[in-house]
């Protein structure tokens, strides 16, 4: 099993550009989520999904969109990148009844200039 | 929503000494309290978790304690080793909710 796979590992954007961070898991997890990690602020939840076709907002959803068309994939879209979105992004998944036992991807380091 | 505070933000100990990281939470409905370890440049990984019906849990050199009345929980690492150097995050999740709220992290340095 590959676990949780994120692409790309690094990305540089210009302000106003759009892009999609990809996340896939092969553990048949119902629950998937996106976090951003900033120095001194821990991990903050952006969006999450408890199954295909179901998504909901986390703590910091503004500027990000998600969709969940399959159990395996949970892409994160930045519609118009801003410097404040410079961060490290982690995708994480778990079984629905064990949401606190998260499996994280390797992360995407995003810089917005 | 849930708010988790974590202290200290940095901690340096000599190899072989013990380390303690403390967290408090705000939502009395929180029932699940995981701890994650993140080595430099790596992904966070779950190292231990405790549920509200348990006061203490041990796994070799690490232990977690929970005081639901005071709404605080702690991570204890005994006989620290250089490979324990990492950032540790506590987290909390209310029962019935699908959101995990993390603390701001503690950078632990074990000095050989």
XYZ file of N, CA and C in Angstrom:
675
model
N 0.837 -1.216 0.000
C 0.000 0.000 0.000
C 0.862 1.252 0.000
N 0.501 2.243 -0.827
C 1.235 3.487 -0.860
C 0.823 4.412 0.284
N -0.372 4.216 0.850
C -0.854 5.090 1.919
C -1.525 6.314 1.326
N -1.108 7.500 1.777
C -1.640 8.766 1.292
C -0.578 9.418 0.411
N -0.949 9.685 -0.834
C -0.007 10.237 -1.808
C -0.418 11.644 -2.190
N 0.500 12.595 -2.050
C 0.241 13.983 -2.405
C 1.170 14.407 -3.531
N 0.622 15.180 -4.448
C 1.437 15.808 -5.486
C 0.938 17.216 -5.753
N 1.806 18.170 -6.106
C 3.266 18.024 -6.148
C 3.885 18.161 -4.761
N 5.174 17.970 -4.625
C 5.862 18.179 -3.349
C 6.201 19.652 -3.136
N 6.497 20.345 -4.202
C 6.833 21.765 -4.141
C 6.091 22.493 -5.271
N 5.702 23.734 -5.007
C 5.044 24.536 -6.031
C 5.243 26.007 -5.720
N 5.564 26.785 -6.762
C 5.645 28.225 -6.648
C 4.604 28.829 -7.581
N 3.780 29.713 -7.056
C 2.734 30.374 -7.827
C 2.905 31.875 -7.760
N 2.345 32.530 -8.756
C 2.239 33.969 -8.701
C 0.856 34.338 -8.162
N 0.763 35.471 -7.515
C -0.527 35.933 -6.998
C -1.561 35.934 -8.116
N -2.734 35.347 -7.815
C -3.821 35.301 -8.770
C -3.898 34.013 -9.576
N -2.826 33.241 -9.595
C -2.856 31.976 -10.327
C -3.701 30.953 -9.572
N -4.160 29.964 -10.303
C -4.922 28.878 -9.677
C -4.151 27.575 -9.813
N -4.451 26.635 -8.931
C -3.830 25.334 -9.037
C -4.598 24.333 -8.181
N -4.324 23.067 -8.424
C -4.951 21.986 -7.667
C -3.873 21.122 -7.040
N -4.000 20.923 -5.729
C -3.153 19.967 -5.021
C -3.882 18.621 -5.024
N -3.150 17.590 -5.417
C -3.758 16.280 -5.527
C -3.500 15.437 -4.278
N -4.496 14.643 -3.906
C -4.364 13.718 -2.784
C -5.101 12.433 -3.118
N -4.430 11.320 -2.924
C -5.054 10.019 -3.151
C -4.637 9.065 -2.038
N -5.574 8.191 -1.646
C -5.252 7.175 -0.636
C -5.776 5.819 -1.098
N -5.052 4.773 -0.727
C -5.411 3.417 -1.160
C -5.741 2.532 0.024
N -6.198 3.138 1.125
C -6.512 2.382 2.344
C -8.019 2.238 2.551
N -8.804 2.642 1.558
C -10.262 2.561 1.627
C -10.813 3.360 2.814
N -10.170 4.491 3.095
C -10.624 5.355 4.182
C -11.800 6.202 3.716
N -12.830 6.280 4.558
C -13.972 7.114 4.228
C -13.659 8.595 4.440
N -12.870 8.887 5.466
C -12.611 10.259 5.876
C -11.313 10.765 5.247
N -11.400 11.964 4.644
C -10.209 12.628 4.125
C -10.265 14.100 4.483
N -9.100 14.705 4.625
C -9.058 16.094 5.079
C -7.819 16.789 4.561
N -7.870 18.115 4.577
C -6.727 18.945 4.221
C -6.403 19.868 5.389
N -5.109 19.938 5.724
C -4.607 20.830 6.749
C -3.538 21.726 6.138
N -3.389 22.902 6.721
C -2.234 23.728 6.410
C -1.410 23.903 7.687
N -0.089 23.934 7.503
C 0.813 24.066 8.639
C 1.652 25.317 8.464
N 1.508 26.217 9.417
C 2.267 27.460 9.437
C 3.049 27.539 10.735
N 4.221 28.162 10.718
C 5.060 28.242 11.933
C 4.299 28.827 13.113
N 4.358 28.135 14.240
C 3.725 28.622 15.457
C 2.221 28.489 15.504
N 1.614 27.904 14.448
C 0.156 27.830 14.418
C -0.364 26.405 14.327
N 0.501 25.456 14.382
C 0.060 24.074 14.361
C -0.525 23.683 13.020
N -1.430 22.743 13.063
C -2.108 22.240 11.873
C -3.551 22.726 11.922
N -3.971 23.430 10.899
C -5.331 23.967 10.869
C -6.124 23.321 9.746
N -7.325 22.896 10.080
C -8.181 22.169 9.150
C -8.793 23.115 8.124
N -8.649 22.760 6.844
C -9.195 23.584 5.762
C -10.572 23.053 5.341
N -10.610 21.832 4.870
C -11.849 21.152 4.467
C -11.716 19.676 4.798
N -12.865 19.017 4.911
C -12.841 17.587 5.135
C -14.032 16.928 4.440
N -13.941 15.597 4.346
C -14.997 14.825 3.688
C -15.163 13.501 4.409
N -16.412 13.115 4.634
C -16.681 11.840 5.312
C -17.075 10.745 4.324
N -17.071 11.069 3.019
C -17.367 10.070 2.003
C -17.565 10.739 0.660
N -17.630 9.930 -0.386
C -17.811 10.464 -1.737
C -19.072 11.307 -1.805
N -18.938 12.493 -2.389
C -20.060 13.401 -2.553
C -20.355 14.282 -1.360
N -19.599 14.123 -0.262
C -19.857 14.883 0.968
C -18.600 15.645 1.373
N -18.712 16.973 1.463
C -17.586 17.780 1.944
C -18.111 18.813 2.935
N -17.216 19.309 3.761
C -17.597 20.327 4.739
C -16.383 21.185 5.065
N -16.665 22.372 5.604
C -15.617 23.335 5.893
C -14.966 23.056 7.233
N -13.676 23.369 7.284
C -12.956 23.299 8.537
C -12.776 24.684 9.116
N -11.648 24.887 9.749
C -11.363 26.128 10.471
C -10.995 27.296 9.549
N -10.282 26.999 8.450
C -9.783 28.068 7.567
C -10.123 27.757 6.102
N -11.410 27.766 5.702
C -11.781 27.329 4.352
C -11.688 28.386 3.255
N -11.592 29.653 3.626
C -11.675 30.715 2.620
C -10.517 30.654 1.632
N -10.865 30.733 0.344
C -9.868 30.707 -0.711
C -9.578 29.326 -1.249
N -10.244 28.310 -0.696
C -10.010 26.917 -1.093
C -11.335 26.226 -1.427
N -11.285 25.367 -2.444
C -12.428 24.524 -2.779
C -12.007 23.064 -2.791
N -12.942 22.187 -2.483
C -12.680 20.748 -2.556
C -13.868 20.055 -3.193
N -13.646 18.842 -3.643
C -14.695 17.960 -4.119
C -14.266 16.536 -3.808
N -15.224 15.636 -3.747
C -14.913 14.217 -3.455
C -15.809 13.362 -4.353
N -15.287 13.074 -5.538
C -16.062 12.276 -6.493
C -15.825 10.781 -6.304
N -14.698 10.406 -5.699
C -14.399 8.996 -5.439
C -13.923 8.844 -3.998
N -13.924 7.631 -3.499
C -13.399 7.387 -2.157
C -11.911 7.682 -2.079
N -11.190 7.447 -3.176
C -9.736 7.507 -3.159
C -9.159 8.920 -3.241
N -9.862 9.849 -3.926
C -9.257 11.133 -4.265
C -9.942 12.303 -3.575
N -9.127 13.292 -3.188
C -9.672 14.472 -2.511
C -8.795 15.675 -2.875
N -9.003 16.261 -4.056
C -8.166 17.387 -4.485
C -8.537 18.694 -3.800
N -7.550 19.546 -3.611
C -7.732 20.872 -3.027
C -7.408 21.918 -4.089
N -8.349 22.812 -4.346
C -8.172 23.831 -5.376
C -7.985 25.213 -4.766
N -6.961 25.903 -5.234
C -6.777 27.304 -4.920
C -7.248 28.088 -6.132
N -8.278 28.887 -5.975
C -8.910 29.544 -7.121
C -8.111 30.748 -7.594
N -7.593 31.537 -6.663
C -6.824 32.732 -6.987
C -5.808 32.911 -5.860
N -4.620 32.389 -6.063
C -3.635 32.298 -4.987
C -3.240 33.679 -4.441
N -3.058 33.720 -3.120
C -2.635 34.937 -2.423
C -1.408 34.614 -1.577
N -0.551 35.603 -1.320
C 0.645 35.342 -0.494
C 0.316 34.721 0.865
N -0.864 35.023 1.408
C -1.262 34.461 2.697
C -1.478 32.945 2.630
N -1.536 32.398 1.432
C -1.702 30.959 1.275
C -0.361 30.220 1.170
N 0.719 30.959 1.286
C 2.041 30.323 1.383
C 2.068 29.484 2.649
N 2.307 28.180 2.501
C 2.206 27.278 3.632
C 2.650 25.886 3.200
N 2.659 24.971 4.164
C 2.817 23.556 3.853
C 1.448 22.909 4.020
N 1.022 22.193 3.003
C -0.301 21.583 2.998
C -0.185 20.072 3.157
N -0.971 19.537 4.072
C -1.010 18.105 4.301
C -2.409 17.572 4.058
N -2.476 16.483 3.336
C -3.691 15.711 3.205
C -3.619 14.580 4.217
N -4.762 14.218 4.797
C -4.786 13.153 5.792
C -6.077 12.358 5.646
N -6.010 11.073 5.970
C -7.198 10.229 5.866
C -7.298 9.304 7.066
N -8.493 8.770 7.272
C -8.707 7.814 8.360
C -10.014 7.084 8.122
N -10.237 6.049 8.901
C -11.540 5.416 8.896
C -12.527 6.359 9.567
N -13.752 6.328 9.129
C -14.733 7.323 9.557
C -14.949 7.328 11.066
N -14.951 6.188 11.687
C -15.191 6.140 13.128
C -13.942 6.397 13.961
N -12.811 6.598 13.293
C -11.540 6.796 14.000
C -10.846 8.029 13.441
N -11.576 9.109 13.352
C -11.090 10.316 12.682
C -9.824 10.853 13.335
N -9.672 10.616 14.647
C -8.486 11.144 15.336
C -7.221 10.353 14.992
N -7.357 9.216 14.372
C -6.187 8.406 13.977
C -5.889 8.669 12.498
N -5.291 9.821 12.245
C -5.058 10.284 10.885
C -3.758 9.736 10.302
N -3.817 9.409 9.008
C -2.631 9.060 8.231
C -2.352 10.237 7.297
N -1.172 10.821 7.406
C -0.846 12.007 6.636
C -0.059 11.662 5.381
N -0.266 12.499 4.358
C 0.597 12.462 3.193
C 1.908 13.177 3.496
N 2.794 13.214 2.526
C 4.132 13.769 2.737
C 4.182 15.291 2.639
N 3.086 15.911 2.242
C 3.010 17.366 2.251
C 3.368 18.015 0.929
N 2.835 19.226 0.741
C 3.145 20.077 -0.407
C 3.578 21.437 0.129
N 4.793 21.843 -0.238
C 5.265 23.160 0.181
C 4.910 24.155 -0.921
N 4.032 25.093 -0.615
C 3.528 26.058 -1.593
C 4.003 27.459 -1.243
N 4.566 28.128 -2.244
C 4.955 29.525 -2.096
C 4.183 30.357 -3.105
N 3.565 31.440 -2.633
C 2.833 32.342 -3.506
C 3.543 33.694 -3.487
N 4.013 34.095 -4.645
C 4.800 35.331 -4.727
C 3.940 36.520 -5.129
N -16.243 26.448 18.624
C -15.530 25.231 18.336
C -14.458 24.937 19.362
N -13.806 23.806 19.173
C -12.755 23.379 20.105
C -11.517 24.260 19.963
N -10.862 24.520 21.099
C -9.601 25.256 21.122
C -8.615 24.458 21.981
N -7.449 24.174 21.436
C -6.442 23.392 22.150
C -5.192 24.247 22.333
N -4.765 24.391 23.568
C -3.550 25.132 23.867
C -2.452 24.160 24.322
N -1.244 24.416 23.890
C -0.145 23.479 24.134
C 1.074 24.238 24.665
N 1.701 23.649 25.697
C 2.879 24.264 26.313
C 3.878 23.194 26.745
N 5.178 23.480 26.693
C 5.786 24.705 26.160
C 5.900 24.648 24.634
N 6.296 25.726 24.022
C 6.484 25.723 22.578
C 7.836 25.100 22.214
N 8.821 25.215 23.084
C 10.107 24.560 22.894
C 10.549 23.938 24.207
N 11.282 22.843 24.104
C 11.714 22.114 25.290
C 13.046 21.431 24.985
N 14.039 21.705 25.810
C 15.347 21.059 25.664
C 15.630 20.218 26.897
N 16.018 18.977 26.691
C 16.335 18.085 27.802
C 17.623 17.341 27.483
N 18.290 16.900 28.533
C 19.469 16.072 28.352
C 19.027 14.635 28.077
N 19.806 13.974 27.247
C 19.510 12.570 26.956
C 19.398 11.780 28.257
N 18.327 10.989 28.342
C 18.100 10.193 29.542
C 17.122 10.825 30.515
N 16.931 12.141 30.407
C 15.954 12.819 31.261
C 14.545 12.603 30.722
N 13.553 13.050 31.500
C 12.153 12.960 31.077
C 11.695 14.282 30.472
N 10.690 14.189 29.610
C 10.091 15.377 28.999
C 8.581 15.311 29.192
N 7.982 16.459 29.485
C 6.541 16.529 29.677
C 5.970 17.675 28.841
N 4.938 17.379 28.077
C 4.250 18.379 27.260
C 2.795 18.402 27.702
N 2.275 19.622 27.908
C 0.931 19.744 28.458
C -0.015 20.438 27.485
N -1.262 19.996 27.481
C -2.287 20.594 26.628
C -3.572 20.785 27.419
N -4.291 21.847 27.079
C -5.628 22.063 27.619
C -6.600 22.198 26.454
N -7.852 21.827 26.696
C -8.871 21.945 25.658
C -10.090 22.645 26.225
N -10.945 23.133 25.325
C -12.060 23.962 25.788
C -13.407 23.259 25.743
N -13.585 22.318 24.812
C -14.891 21.702 24.599
C -15.054 20.463 25.497
N -15.954 20.528 26.417
C -16.155 19.419 27.347
C -16.671 18.164 26.645
N -17.131 18.302 25.396
C -17.612 17.146 24.628
C -16.469 16.367 23.979
N -15.249 16.884 24.052
C -14.110 16.165 23.454
C -13.859 14.867 24.187
N -13.706 13.798 23.402
C -13.540 12.468 23.986
C -12.290 11.743 23.499
N -11.646 12.289 22.472
C -10.524 11.597 21.857
C -9.320 12.533 21.798
N -8.164 12.041 22.263
C -7.003 12.911 22.423
C -5.759 12.213 21.866
N -5.456 12.462 20.592
C -4.269 11.851 19.996
C -3.042 12.739 20.130
N -1.882 12.123 20.024
C -0.606 12.841 19.982
C 0.140 12.424 18.717
N 0.708 13.433 18.039
C 1.444 13.200 16.810
C 2.870 13.682 16.961
N 3.764 12.999 16.275
C 5.189 13.358 16.245
C 5.559 13.701 14.813
N 6.237 14.830 14.639
C 6.660 15.228 13.304
C 8.167 15.490 13.307
N 8.896 14.611 12.684
C 10.334 14.816 12.542
C 10.582 15.860 11.463
N 11.758 16.453 11.498
C 12.077 17.557 10.603
C 11.893 17.169 9.143
N 11.054 17.922 8.442
C 10.825 17.678 7.023
C 9.935 16.499 6.701
N 9.355 15.898 7.745
C 8.517 14.708 7.520
C 7.041 14.988 7.822
N 6.235 14.004 7.615
C 4.806 14.122 7.889
C 4.525 13.828 9.357
N 3.459 14.396 9.942
C 3.066 14.010 11.308
C 2.639 12.546 11.340
N 2.990 11.880 12.438
C 2.599 10.485 12.612
C 2.036 10.291 14.013
N 0.945 9.545 14.072
C 0.299 9.249 15.351
C 1.205 8.363 16.193
N 1.461 8.765 17.449
C 2.304 7.942 18.311
C 1.526 7.315 19.457
N 0.466 7.957 19.918
C -0.339 7.417 20.998
C -1.622 8.235 21.084
N -2.679 7.629 21.585
C -3.904 8.381 21.795
C -4.612 7.838 23.027
N -5.488 8.645 23.577
C -6.219 8.266 24.773
C -7.665 8.695 24.608
N -8.558 7.889 25.160
C -9.978 8.216 25.108
C -10.453 8.617 26.494
N -11.598 9.275 26.540
C -12.020 9.942 27.772
C -12.354 8.989 28.901
N -12.568 7.722 28.589
C -12.897 6.781 29.658
C -11.642 6.154 30.285
N -10.483 6.680 29.889
C -9.207 6.167 30.395
C -8.411 7.325 30.962
N -7.798 7.143 32.127
C -7.048 8.226 32.751
C -5.583 8.262 32.355
N -5.054 7.081 31.988
C -3.647 7.012 31.639
C -3.430 5.857 30.676
N -2.468 6.042 29.779
C -2.118 4.986 28.829
C -0.623 5.031 28.598
N 0.002 3.862 28.554
C 1.450 3.783 28.369
C 1.795 2.930 27.169
N 2.886 3.298 26.510
C 3.430 2.499 25.423
C 4.933 2.652 25.470
N 5.572 1.711 26.095
C 7.036 1.709 26.287
C 7.465 2.981 27.000
N 8.211 3.875 26.360
C 8.736 5.050 27.060
C 7.797 6.253 27.039
N 6.665 6.145 26.387
C 5.738 7.269 26.352
C 4.454 6.925 27.095
N 3.881 7.952 27.693
C 2.636 7.786 28.424
C 1.812 9.052 28.256
N 0.507 8.901 28.280
C -0.378 10.055 28.249
C -1.308 9.978 29.446
N -1.597 11.130 30.016
C -2.546 11.212 31.119
C -3.641 12.193 30.736
N -4.824 11.989 31.283
C -5.984 12.820 30.972
C -6.720 13.168 32.256
N -7.013 14.446 32.411
C -7.842 14.912 33.518
C -9.040 15.625 32.914
N -10.166 14.929 32.808
C -11.334 15.503 32.143
C -11.948 16.636 32.950
N -11.853 16.554 34.261
C -12.426 17.615 35.089
C -11.726 18.943 34.831
N -10.417 18.886 34.739
C -9.619 20.085 34.513
C -9.434 20.387 33.034
N -9.861 19.484 32.162
C -9.722 19.616 30.702
C -8.263 19.770 30.308
N -7.418 18.898 30.825
C -6.051 18.914 30.351
C -5.498 17.500 30.235
N -4.545 17.371 29.333
C -3.903 16.086 29.101
C -2.426 16.325 28.802
N -1.625 15.328 29.062
C -0.177 15.490 28.985
C 0.487 14.294 28.327
N 1.628 14.569 27.715
C 2.482 13.525 27.136
C 3.768 13.459 27.960
N 4.133 12.257 28.373
C 5.343 12.057 29.164
C 6.267 11.120 28.386
N 7.505 11.555 28.189
C 8.509 10.708 27.551
C 9.625 10.478 28.559
N 9.877 9.231 28.889
C 10.947 8.915 29.829
C 12.187 8.435 29.088
N 13.326 8.538 29.770
C 14.614 8.081 29.211
C 14.781 8.575 27.774
N 14.698 9.876 27.596
C 14.723 10.445 26.249
C 16.001 10.087 25.499
N 15.830 9.956 24.188
C 16.928 9.617 23.290
C 16.981 10.645 22.170
N 18.128 10.803 21.504
C 18.221 11.808 20.426
C 17.149 11.647 19.360
N 16.721 10.415 19.090
C 15.697 10.204 18.060
C 14.308 10.664 18.501
N 14.177 11.069 19.780
C 12.911 11.653 20.235
C 12.805 13.117 19.830
N 13.900 13.710 19.366
C 13.881 15.106 18.932
C 12.924 15.258 17.751
N 11.938 16.143 17.911
C 10.894 16.323 16.901
C 9.929 17.393 17.406
N 8.930 17.692 16.588
C 7.817 18.529 17.038
C 6.656 17.604 17.389
N 6.089 17.815 18.550
C 4.977 17.004 19.030
C 3.709 17.863 19.053
N 2.624 17.288 18.527
C 1.330 17.970 18.518
C 0.324 17.167 19.332
N -0.406 17.869 20.190
C -1.576 17.253 20.807
C -2.798 17.655 19.988
N -3.883 16.947 20.179
C -5.106 17.233 19.441
C -6.294 16.726 20.239
N -7.469 17.213 19.855
C -8.692 16.799 20.525
C -9.815 16.697 19.510
N -10.733 15.759 19.767
C -11.906 15.604 18.895
C -13.137 15.327 19.755
N -14.181 16.145 19.569
C -15.438 15.859 20.287
C -16.108 14.629 19.711
N -16.712 13.844 20.569
C -17.447 12.684 20.110
C -18.587 13.106 19.201
N -18.757 12.402 18.078
C -19.827 12.712 17.145
C -19.462 13.769 16.121
N -18.311 14.415 16.299
C -17.861 15.403 15.341
C -16.697 14.837 14.537
N -16.532 15.350 13.329
C -15.524 14.838 12.408
C -14.349 15.783 12.253
N -14.129 16.653 13.220
C -13.037 17.612 13.132
C -12.039 17.349 14.257
N -10.772 17.293 13.882
C -9.690 17.155 14.850
C -8.988 18.503 14.959
N -8.921 19.047 16.175
C -8.269 20.343 16.411
C -6.914 20.109 17.055
N -5.884 20.697 16.461
C -4.513 20.499 16.929
C -4.035 21.657 17.791
N -3.115 21.359 18.704
C -2.375 22.379 19.400
C -1.306 22.953 18.490
N -0.583 23.945 18.995
C 0.385 24.661 18.169
C 1.755 23.985 18.107
N 1.942 22.905 18.845
C 3.164 22.132 18.725
C 4.220 22.471 19.758
N 5.030 21.459 20.105
C 6.172 21.619 21.001
C 7.395 21.047 20.309
N 8.416 21.884 20.148
C 9.665 21.406 19.549
C 10.557 20.868 20.659
N 10.748 19.551 20.659
C 11.564 18.898 21.678
C 12.963 18.640 21.120
N 13.963 19.096 21.861
C 15.354 18.825 21.503
C 15.982 17.992 22.607
N 16.506 16.844 22.257
C 17.192 15.985 23.213
C 18.693 16.134 22.962
N 19.388 16.620 23.973
C 20.810 16.924 23.835
C 21.631 15.714 24.260
N 22.472 15.191 23.356
C 23.238 13.981 23.699
C 24.257 14.252 24.804
